[in-house]
CSV table of C-alpha atoms in Angstrom, one decimal:
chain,number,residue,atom,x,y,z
A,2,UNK,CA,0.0,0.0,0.0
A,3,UNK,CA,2.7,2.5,0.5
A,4,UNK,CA,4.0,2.4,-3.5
A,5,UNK,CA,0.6,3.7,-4.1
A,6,UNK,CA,0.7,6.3,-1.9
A,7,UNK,CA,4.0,7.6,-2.7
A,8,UNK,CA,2.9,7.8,-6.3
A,9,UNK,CA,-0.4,9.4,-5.5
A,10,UNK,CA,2.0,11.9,-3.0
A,11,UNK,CA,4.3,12.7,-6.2
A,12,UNK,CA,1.2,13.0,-8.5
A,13,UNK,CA,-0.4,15.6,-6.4
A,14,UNK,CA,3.0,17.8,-5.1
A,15,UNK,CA,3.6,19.1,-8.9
A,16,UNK,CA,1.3,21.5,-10.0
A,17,UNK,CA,4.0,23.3,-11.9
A,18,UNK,CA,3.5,20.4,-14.7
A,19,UNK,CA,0.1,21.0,-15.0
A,20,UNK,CA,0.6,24.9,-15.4
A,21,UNK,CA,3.0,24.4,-18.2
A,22,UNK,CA,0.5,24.6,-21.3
A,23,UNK,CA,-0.9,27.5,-19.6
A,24,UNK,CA,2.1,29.6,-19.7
A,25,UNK,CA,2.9,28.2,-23.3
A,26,UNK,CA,-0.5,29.1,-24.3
A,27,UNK,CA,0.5,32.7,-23.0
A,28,UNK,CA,3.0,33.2,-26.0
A,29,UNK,CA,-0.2,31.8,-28.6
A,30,UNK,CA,-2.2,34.6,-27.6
A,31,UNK,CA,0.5,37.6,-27.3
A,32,UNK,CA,2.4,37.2,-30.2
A,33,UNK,CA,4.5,40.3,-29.7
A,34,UNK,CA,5.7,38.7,-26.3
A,35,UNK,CA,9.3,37.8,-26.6
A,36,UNK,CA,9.8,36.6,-23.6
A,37,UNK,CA,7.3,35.4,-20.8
A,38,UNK,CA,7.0,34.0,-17.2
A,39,UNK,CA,5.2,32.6,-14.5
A,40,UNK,CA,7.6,32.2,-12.0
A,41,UNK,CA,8.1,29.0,-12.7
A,42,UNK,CA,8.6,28.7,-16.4
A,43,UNK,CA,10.8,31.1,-18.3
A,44,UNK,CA,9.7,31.1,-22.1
A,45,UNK,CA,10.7,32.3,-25.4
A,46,UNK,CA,8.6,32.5,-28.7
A,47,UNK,CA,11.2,29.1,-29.3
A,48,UNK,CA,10.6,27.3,-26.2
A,49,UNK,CA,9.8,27.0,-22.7
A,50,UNK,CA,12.1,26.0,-19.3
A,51,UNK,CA,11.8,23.1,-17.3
A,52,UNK,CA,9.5,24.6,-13.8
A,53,UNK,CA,11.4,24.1,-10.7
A,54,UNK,CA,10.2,21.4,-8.4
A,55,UNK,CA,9.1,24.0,-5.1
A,56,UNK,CA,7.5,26.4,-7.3
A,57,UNK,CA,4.1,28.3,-7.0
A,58,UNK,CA,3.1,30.0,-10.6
A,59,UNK,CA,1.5,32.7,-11.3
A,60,UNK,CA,-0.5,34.8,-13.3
A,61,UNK,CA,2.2,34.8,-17.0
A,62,UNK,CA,3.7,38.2,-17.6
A,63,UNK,CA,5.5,39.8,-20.3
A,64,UNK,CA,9.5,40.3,-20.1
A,65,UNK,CA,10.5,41.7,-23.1
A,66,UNK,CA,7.8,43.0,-26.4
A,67,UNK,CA,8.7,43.5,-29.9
A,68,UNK,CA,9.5,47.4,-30.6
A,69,UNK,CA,6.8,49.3,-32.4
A,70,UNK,CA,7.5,51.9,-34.3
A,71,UNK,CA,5.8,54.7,-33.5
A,72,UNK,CA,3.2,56.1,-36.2
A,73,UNK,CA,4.9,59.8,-37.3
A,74,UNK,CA,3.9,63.1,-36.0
A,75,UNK,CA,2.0,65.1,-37.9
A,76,UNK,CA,3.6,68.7,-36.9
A,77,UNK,CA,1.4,71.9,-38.3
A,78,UNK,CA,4.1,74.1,-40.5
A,79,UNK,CA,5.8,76.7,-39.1
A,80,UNK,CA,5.3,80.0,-40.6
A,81,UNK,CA,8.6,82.1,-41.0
A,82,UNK,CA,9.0,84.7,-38.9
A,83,UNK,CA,7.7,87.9,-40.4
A,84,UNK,CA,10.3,90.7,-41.3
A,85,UNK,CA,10.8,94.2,-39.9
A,86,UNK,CA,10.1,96.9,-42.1
């Protein structure tokens, strides 16, 4: 009876496994995410870490984005200055 009861132990101590697609899921739905984590699992748009054994995720987060470029300003023209008579 105790083999079973380890096993069930070892099945129910890892939550961190069963989290994984969750944080890989993160990168599906951001696609301008780089780089993303839950504390557990560090990911790139590549692949995704192995989660530590003691580990509580949370919530993923964005590390680093893709740079927009920023649409141009559109400035009104300067008028010259006008001239002394």
């Amino acid at each position: 009876m105790r083999p079973v009861a380890l096993i069930l132990l070892c099945c129910l101590s890892t939550p961190a496994l069963a989290e994984t697609p969750a944080v890989q899921a993160f990168g599906a739905a951001h696609p301008d995410c780089l780089d993303w984590t839950d504390g557990c699992t560090i990911c790139t748009q590549k692949r995704c870490s192995t989660p530590g054994i003691a580990c509580t995720p949370h919530e993923p987060v964005c590390e680093a984005q893709v740079d927009k470029p920023e649409p141009p300003k559109s400035e009104a023209p300067v008028a010259p200055p006008a001239e002394k008579p």
